[in-house]
CSV table of C-alpha atoms in Angstrom, one decimal:
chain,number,residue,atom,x,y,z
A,1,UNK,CA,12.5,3.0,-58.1
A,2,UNK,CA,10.5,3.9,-60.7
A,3,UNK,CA,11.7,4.7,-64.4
A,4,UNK,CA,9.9,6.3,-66.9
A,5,UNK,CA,11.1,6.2,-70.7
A,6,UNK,CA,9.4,8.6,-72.9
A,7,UNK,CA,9.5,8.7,-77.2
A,8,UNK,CA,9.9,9.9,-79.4
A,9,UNK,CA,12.5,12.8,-77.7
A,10,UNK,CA,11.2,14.8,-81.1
A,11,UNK,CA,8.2,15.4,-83.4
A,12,UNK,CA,7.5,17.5,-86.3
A,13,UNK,CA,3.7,17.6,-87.4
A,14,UNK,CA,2.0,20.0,-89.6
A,15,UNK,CA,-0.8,22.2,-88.4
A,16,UNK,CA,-3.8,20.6,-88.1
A,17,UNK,CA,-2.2,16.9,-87.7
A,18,UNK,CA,-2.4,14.9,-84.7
A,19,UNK,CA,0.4,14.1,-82.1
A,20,UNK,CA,1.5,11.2,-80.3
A,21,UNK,CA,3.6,10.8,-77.4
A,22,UNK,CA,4.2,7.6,-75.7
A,23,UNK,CA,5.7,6.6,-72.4
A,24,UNK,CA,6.6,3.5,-70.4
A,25,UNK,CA,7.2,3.1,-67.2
A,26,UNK,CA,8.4,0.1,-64.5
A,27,UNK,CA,6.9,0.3,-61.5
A,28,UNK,CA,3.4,-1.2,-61.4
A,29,UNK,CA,2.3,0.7,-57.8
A,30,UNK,CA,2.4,3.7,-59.6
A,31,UNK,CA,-1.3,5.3,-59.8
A,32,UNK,CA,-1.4,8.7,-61.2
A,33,UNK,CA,0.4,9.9,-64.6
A,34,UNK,CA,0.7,13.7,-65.2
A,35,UNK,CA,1.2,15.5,-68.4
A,36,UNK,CA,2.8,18.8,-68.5
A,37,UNK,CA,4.4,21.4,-70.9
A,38,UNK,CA,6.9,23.6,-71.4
A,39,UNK,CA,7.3,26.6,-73.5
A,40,UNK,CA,10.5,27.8,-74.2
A,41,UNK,CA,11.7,29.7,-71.3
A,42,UNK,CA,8.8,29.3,-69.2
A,43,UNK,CA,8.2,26.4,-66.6
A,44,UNK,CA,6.1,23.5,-66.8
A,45,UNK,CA,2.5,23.6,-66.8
A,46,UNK,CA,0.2,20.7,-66.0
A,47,UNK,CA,-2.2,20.0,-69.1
A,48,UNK,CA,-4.0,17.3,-68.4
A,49,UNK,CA,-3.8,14.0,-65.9
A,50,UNK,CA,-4.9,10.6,-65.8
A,51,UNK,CA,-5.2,8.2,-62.7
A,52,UNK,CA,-5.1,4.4,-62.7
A,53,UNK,CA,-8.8,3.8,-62.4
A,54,UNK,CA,-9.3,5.6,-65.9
A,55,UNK,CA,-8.6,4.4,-69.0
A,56,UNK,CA,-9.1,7.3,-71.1
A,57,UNK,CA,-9.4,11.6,-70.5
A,58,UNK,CA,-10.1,14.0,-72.8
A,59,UNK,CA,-9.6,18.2,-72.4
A,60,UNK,CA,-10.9,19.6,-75.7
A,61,UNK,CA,-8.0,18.8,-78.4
A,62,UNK,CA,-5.9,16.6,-75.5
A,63,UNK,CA,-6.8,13.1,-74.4
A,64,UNK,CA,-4.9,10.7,-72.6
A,65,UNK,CA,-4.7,7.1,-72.5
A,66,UNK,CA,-3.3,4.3,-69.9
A,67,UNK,CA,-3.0,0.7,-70.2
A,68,UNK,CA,-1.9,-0.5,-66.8
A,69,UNK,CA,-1.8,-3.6,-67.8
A,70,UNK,CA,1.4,-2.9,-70.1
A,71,UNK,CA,2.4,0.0,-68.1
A,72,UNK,CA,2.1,2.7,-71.0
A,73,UNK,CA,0.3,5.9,-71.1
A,74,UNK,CA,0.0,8.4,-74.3
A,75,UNK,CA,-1.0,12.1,-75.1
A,76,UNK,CA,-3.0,12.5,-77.9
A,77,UNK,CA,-3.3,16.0,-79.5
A,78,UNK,CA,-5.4,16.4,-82.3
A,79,UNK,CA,-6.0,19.6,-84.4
A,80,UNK,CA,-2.1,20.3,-83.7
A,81,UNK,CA,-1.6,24.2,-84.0
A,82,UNK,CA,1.7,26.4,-83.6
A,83,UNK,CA,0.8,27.2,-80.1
A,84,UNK,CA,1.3,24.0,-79.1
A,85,UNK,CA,4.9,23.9,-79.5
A,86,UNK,CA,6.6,23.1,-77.3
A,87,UNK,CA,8.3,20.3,-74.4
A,88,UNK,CA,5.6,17.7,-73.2
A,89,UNK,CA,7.1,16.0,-70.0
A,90,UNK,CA,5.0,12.7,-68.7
A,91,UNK,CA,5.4,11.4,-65.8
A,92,UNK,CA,4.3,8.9,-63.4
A,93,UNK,CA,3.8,9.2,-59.5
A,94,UNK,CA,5.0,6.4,-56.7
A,95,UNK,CA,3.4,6.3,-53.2
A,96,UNK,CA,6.2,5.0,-51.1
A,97,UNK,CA,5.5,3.2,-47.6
A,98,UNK,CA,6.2,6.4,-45.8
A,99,UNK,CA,2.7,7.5,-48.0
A,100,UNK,CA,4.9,10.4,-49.1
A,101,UNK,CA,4.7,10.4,-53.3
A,102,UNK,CA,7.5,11.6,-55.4
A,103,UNK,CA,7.0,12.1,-59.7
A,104,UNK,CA,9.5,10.1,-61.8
A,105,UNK,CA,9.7,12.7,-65.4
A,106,UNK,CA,10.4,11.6,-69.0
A,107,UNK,CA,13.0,13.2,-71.0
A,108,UNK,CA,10.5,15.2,-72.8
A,109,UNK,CA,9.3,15.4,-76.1
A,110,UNK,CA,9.9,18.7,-78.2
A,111,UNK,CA,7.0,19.2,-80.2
A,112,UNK,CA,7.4,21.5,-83.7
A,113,UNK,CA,3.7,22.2,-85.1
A,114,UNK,CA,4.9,23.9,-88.4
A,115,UNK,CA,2.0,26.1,-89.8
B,1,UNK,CA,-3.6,31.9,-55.6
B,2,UNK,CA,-0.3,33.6,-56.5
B,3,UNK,CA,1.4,30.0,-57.3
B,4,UNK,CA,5.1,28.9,-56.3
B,5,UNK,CA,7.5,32.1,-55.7
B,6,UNK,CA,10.8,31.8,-56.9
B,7,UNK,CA,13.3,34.7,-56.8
B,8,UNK,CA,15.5,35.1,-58.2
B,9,UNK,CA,14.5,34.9,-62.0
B,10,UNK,CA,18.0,35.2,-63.2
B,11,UNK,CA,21.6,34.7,-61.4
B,12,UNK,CA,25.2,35.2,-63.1
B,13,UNK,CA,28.1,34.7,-60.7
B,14,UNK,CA,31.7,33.7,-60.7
B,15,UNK,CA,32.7,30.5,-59.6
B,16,UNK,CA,33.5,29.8,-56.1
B,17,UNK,CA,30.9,32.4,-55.2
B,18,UNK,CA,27.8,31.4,-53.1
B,19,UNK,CA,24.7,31.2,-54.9
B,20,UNK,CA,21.1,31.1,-52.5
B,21,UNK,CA,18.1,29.9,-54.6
B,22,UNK,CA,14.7,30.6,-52.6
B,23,UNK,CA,11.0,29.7,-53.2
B,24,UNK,CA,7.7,30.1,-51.4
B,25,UNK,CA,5.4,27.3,-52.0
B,26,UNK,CA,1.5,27.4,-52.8
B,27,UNK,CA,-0.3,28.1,-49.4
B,28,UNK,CA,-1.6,24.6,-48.0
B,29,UNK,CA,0.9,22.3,-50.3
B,30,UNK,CA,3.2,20.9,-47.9
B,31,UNK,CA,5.3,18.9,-50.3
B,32,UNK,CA,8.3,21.0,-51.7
B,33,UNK,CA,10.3,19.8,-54.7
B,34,UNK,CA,13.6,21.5,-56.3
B,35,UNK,CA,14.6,20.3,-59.5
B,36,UNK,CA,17.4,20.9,-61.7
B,37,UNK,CA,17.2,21.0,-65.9
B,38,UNK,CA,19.7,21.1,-68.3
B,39,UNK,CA,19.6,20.1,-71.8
B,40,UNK,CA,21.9,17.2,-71.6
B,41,UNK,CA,20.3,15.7,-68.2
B,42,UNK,CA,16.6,16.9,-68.8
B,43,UNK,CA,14.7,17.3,-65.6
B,44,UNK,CA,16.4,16.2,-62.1
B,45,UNK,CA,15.1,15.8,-58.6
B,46,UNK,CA,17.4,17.2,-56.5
B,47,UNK,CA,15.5,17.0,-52.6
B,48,UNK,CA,12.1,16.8,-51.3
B,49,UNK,CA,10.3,18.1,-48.0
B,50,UNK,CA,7.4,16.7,-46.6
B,51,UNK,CA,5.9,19.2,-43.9
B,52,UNK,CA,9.3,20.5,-44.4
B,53,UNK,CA,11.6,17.8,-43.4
B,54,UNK,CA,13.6,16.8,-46.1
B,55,UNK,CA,12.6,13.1,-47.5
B,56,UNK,CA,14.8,12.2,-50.1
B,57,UNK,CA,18.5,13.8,-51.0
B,58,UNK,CA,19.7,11.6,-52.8
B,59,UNK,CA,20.0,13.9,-55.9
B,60,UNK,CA,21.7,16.3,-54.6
B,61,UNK,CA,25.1,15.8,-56.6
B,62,UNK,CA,27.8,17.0,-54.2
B,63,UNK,CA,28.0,18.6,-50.6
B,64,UNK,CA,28.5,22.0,-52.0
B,65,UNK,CA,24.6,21.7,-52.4
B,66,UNK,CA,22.5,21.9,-49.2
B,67,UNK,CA,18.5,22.6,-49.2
B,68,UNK,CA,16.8,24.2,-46.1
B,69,UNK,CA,13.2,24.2,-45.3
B,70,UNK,CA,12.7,26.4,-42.2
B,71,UNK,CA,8.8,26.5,-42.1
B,72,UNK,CA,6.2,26.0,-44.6
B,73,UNK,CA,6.2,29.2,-46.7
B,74,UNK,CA,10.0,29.2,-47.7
B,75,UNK,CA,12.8,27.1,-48.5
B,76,UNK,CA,16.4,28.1,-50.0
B,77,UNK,CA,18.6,26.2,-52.3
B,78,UNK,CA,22.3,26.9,-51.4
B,79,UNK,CA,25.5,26.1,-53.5
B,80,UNK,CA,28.8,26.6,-52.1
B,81,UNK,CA,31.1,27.3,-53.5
B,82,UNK,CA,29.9,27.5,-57.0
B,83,UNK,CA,31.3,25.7,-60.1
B,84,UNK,CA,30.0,26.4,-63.7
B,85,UNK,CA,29.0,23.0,-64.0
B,86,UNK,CA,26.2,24.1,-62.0
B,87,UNK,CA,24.8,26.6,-64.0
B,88,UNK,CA,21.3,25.7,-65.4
B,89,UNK,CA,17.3,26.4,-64.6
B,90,UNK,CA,16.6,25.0,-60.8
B,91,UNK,CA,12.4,25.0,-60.3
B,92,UNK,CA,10.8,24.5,-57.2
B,93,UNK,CA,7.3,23.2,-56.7
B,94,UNK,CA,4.7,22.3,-54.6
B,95,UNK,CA,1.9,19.7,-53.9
B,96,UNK,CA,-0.6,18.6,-51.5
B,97,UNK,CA,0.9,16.2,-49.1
B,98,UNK,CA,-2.3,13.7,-49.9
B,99,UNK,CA,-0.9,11.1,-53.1
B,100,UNK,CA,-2.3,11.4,-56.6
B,101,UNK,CA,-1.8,15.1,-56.8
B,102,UNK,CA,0.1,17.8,-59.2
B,103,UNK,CA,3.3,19.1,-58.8
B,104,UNK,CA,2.7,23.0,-59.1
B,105,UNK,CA,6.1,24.6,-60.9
B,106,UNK,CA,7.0,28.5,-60.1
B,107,UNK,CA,9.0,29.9,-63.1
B,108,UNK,CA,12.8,29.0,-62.0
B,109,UNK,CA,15.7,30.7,-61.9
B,110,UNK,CA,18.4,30.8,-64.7
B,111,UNK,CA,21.4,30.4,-62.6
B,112,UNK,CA,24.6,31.3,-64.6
B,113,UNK,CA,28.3,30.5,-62.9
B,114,UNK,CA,30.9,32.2,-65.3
């Protein structure tokens, strides 16, 4: 199955830095890689998403990045403000032989934008 | 769109009580996920339904928890009987059957077992 290993589990920036969250994952028929986050308290919320035949996407202060040929994909927030603190799940989809597709999560990474 | 329906929000009950978790999915997504999260184990897959059969249980952690999917605007979560191991936030959420698409999360419910 697939595994997805996410770092690091927490970052402190200041406002205004950027924010880098890297994940890893083992399965190389995996083809689409989701972003979401979570607000204390709240659920998770896709932000932004990234399929295998793109190498880079970009949503106003978020971008995301894949290399399939290491099997690694990043969020990039730049411009980091308070409001975006919170837990940033990736993630990374497998389309099994049935054709049904399941999302394998990272552990999350708690993001503290300090103002 | 009113997104995925979860009720209830919030759930305190005492152990060896019978706890029912339900959710309505997106209208049109006919892929239904429950989760479980807890600090210590982040965010688990408990069952899937595609066009709602159930696909995969294999996270289910013991036969006290059973998942039903009667047709394709409602499923219930069922634990019985309940320990307090089991208390944390169980989401559901819904896709389009069709690969390469998001998982749509309704808000959860807080499930305390004293």
């Amino acid at each position: 199955g697939e595994n997805v290993e996410q770092h690091p589990s927490t970052l402190s920036v200041q406002e205004g830095d950027s924010a880098v969250i890297k994940c890893t994952y083992s399965d190389s028929a995996s083809n689409y890689f989701p972003w979401y986050k979570q607000e204390l308290g709240k659920r998770p919320q896709l932000i932004i998403d990234i399929r295998s035949n793109v190498g880079e996407k970009k949503d106003q202060r978020i971008a995301v990045t894949l290399n399939k040929t290491a099997k690694h994909f990043s969020l990039h927030i730049t411009e980091t403000q308070p409001e975006d603190s919170a837990v940033y799940f990736c993630a990374a989809d497998l389309i099994m032989n049935s054709g049904y597709s399941t999302l394998t999560f990272g552990k999350g990474t708690m993001l503290l934008v300090s103002p | 769109d009113a997104g995925v329906i979860q009720s209830p929000r919030h759930e305190v009950t005492e152990m060896g009580q019978e706890v029912t978790l339900r959710c309505k999915p997106i209208s049109g997504h006919n892929s239904l996920f429950w989760y479980r999260q807890t600090m210590m184990r982040g965010l688990e897959l408990l069952i899937y339904f595609n066009n709602n059969v159930p696909i995969d249980d294999s996270g289910m952690p013991e036969d006290r928890f059973s998942a039903k999917m009667p047709n394709a605007s409602f499923s219930t979560l069922k634990i019985q009987p309940s320990e307090p191991r089991d208390s944390a936030v169980y989401f559901c959420a819904s896709s389009s059957i069709q690969g390469h698409q998001p998982q749509h999360f309704g808000d959860g419910t807080r499930l305390s077992i004293l």
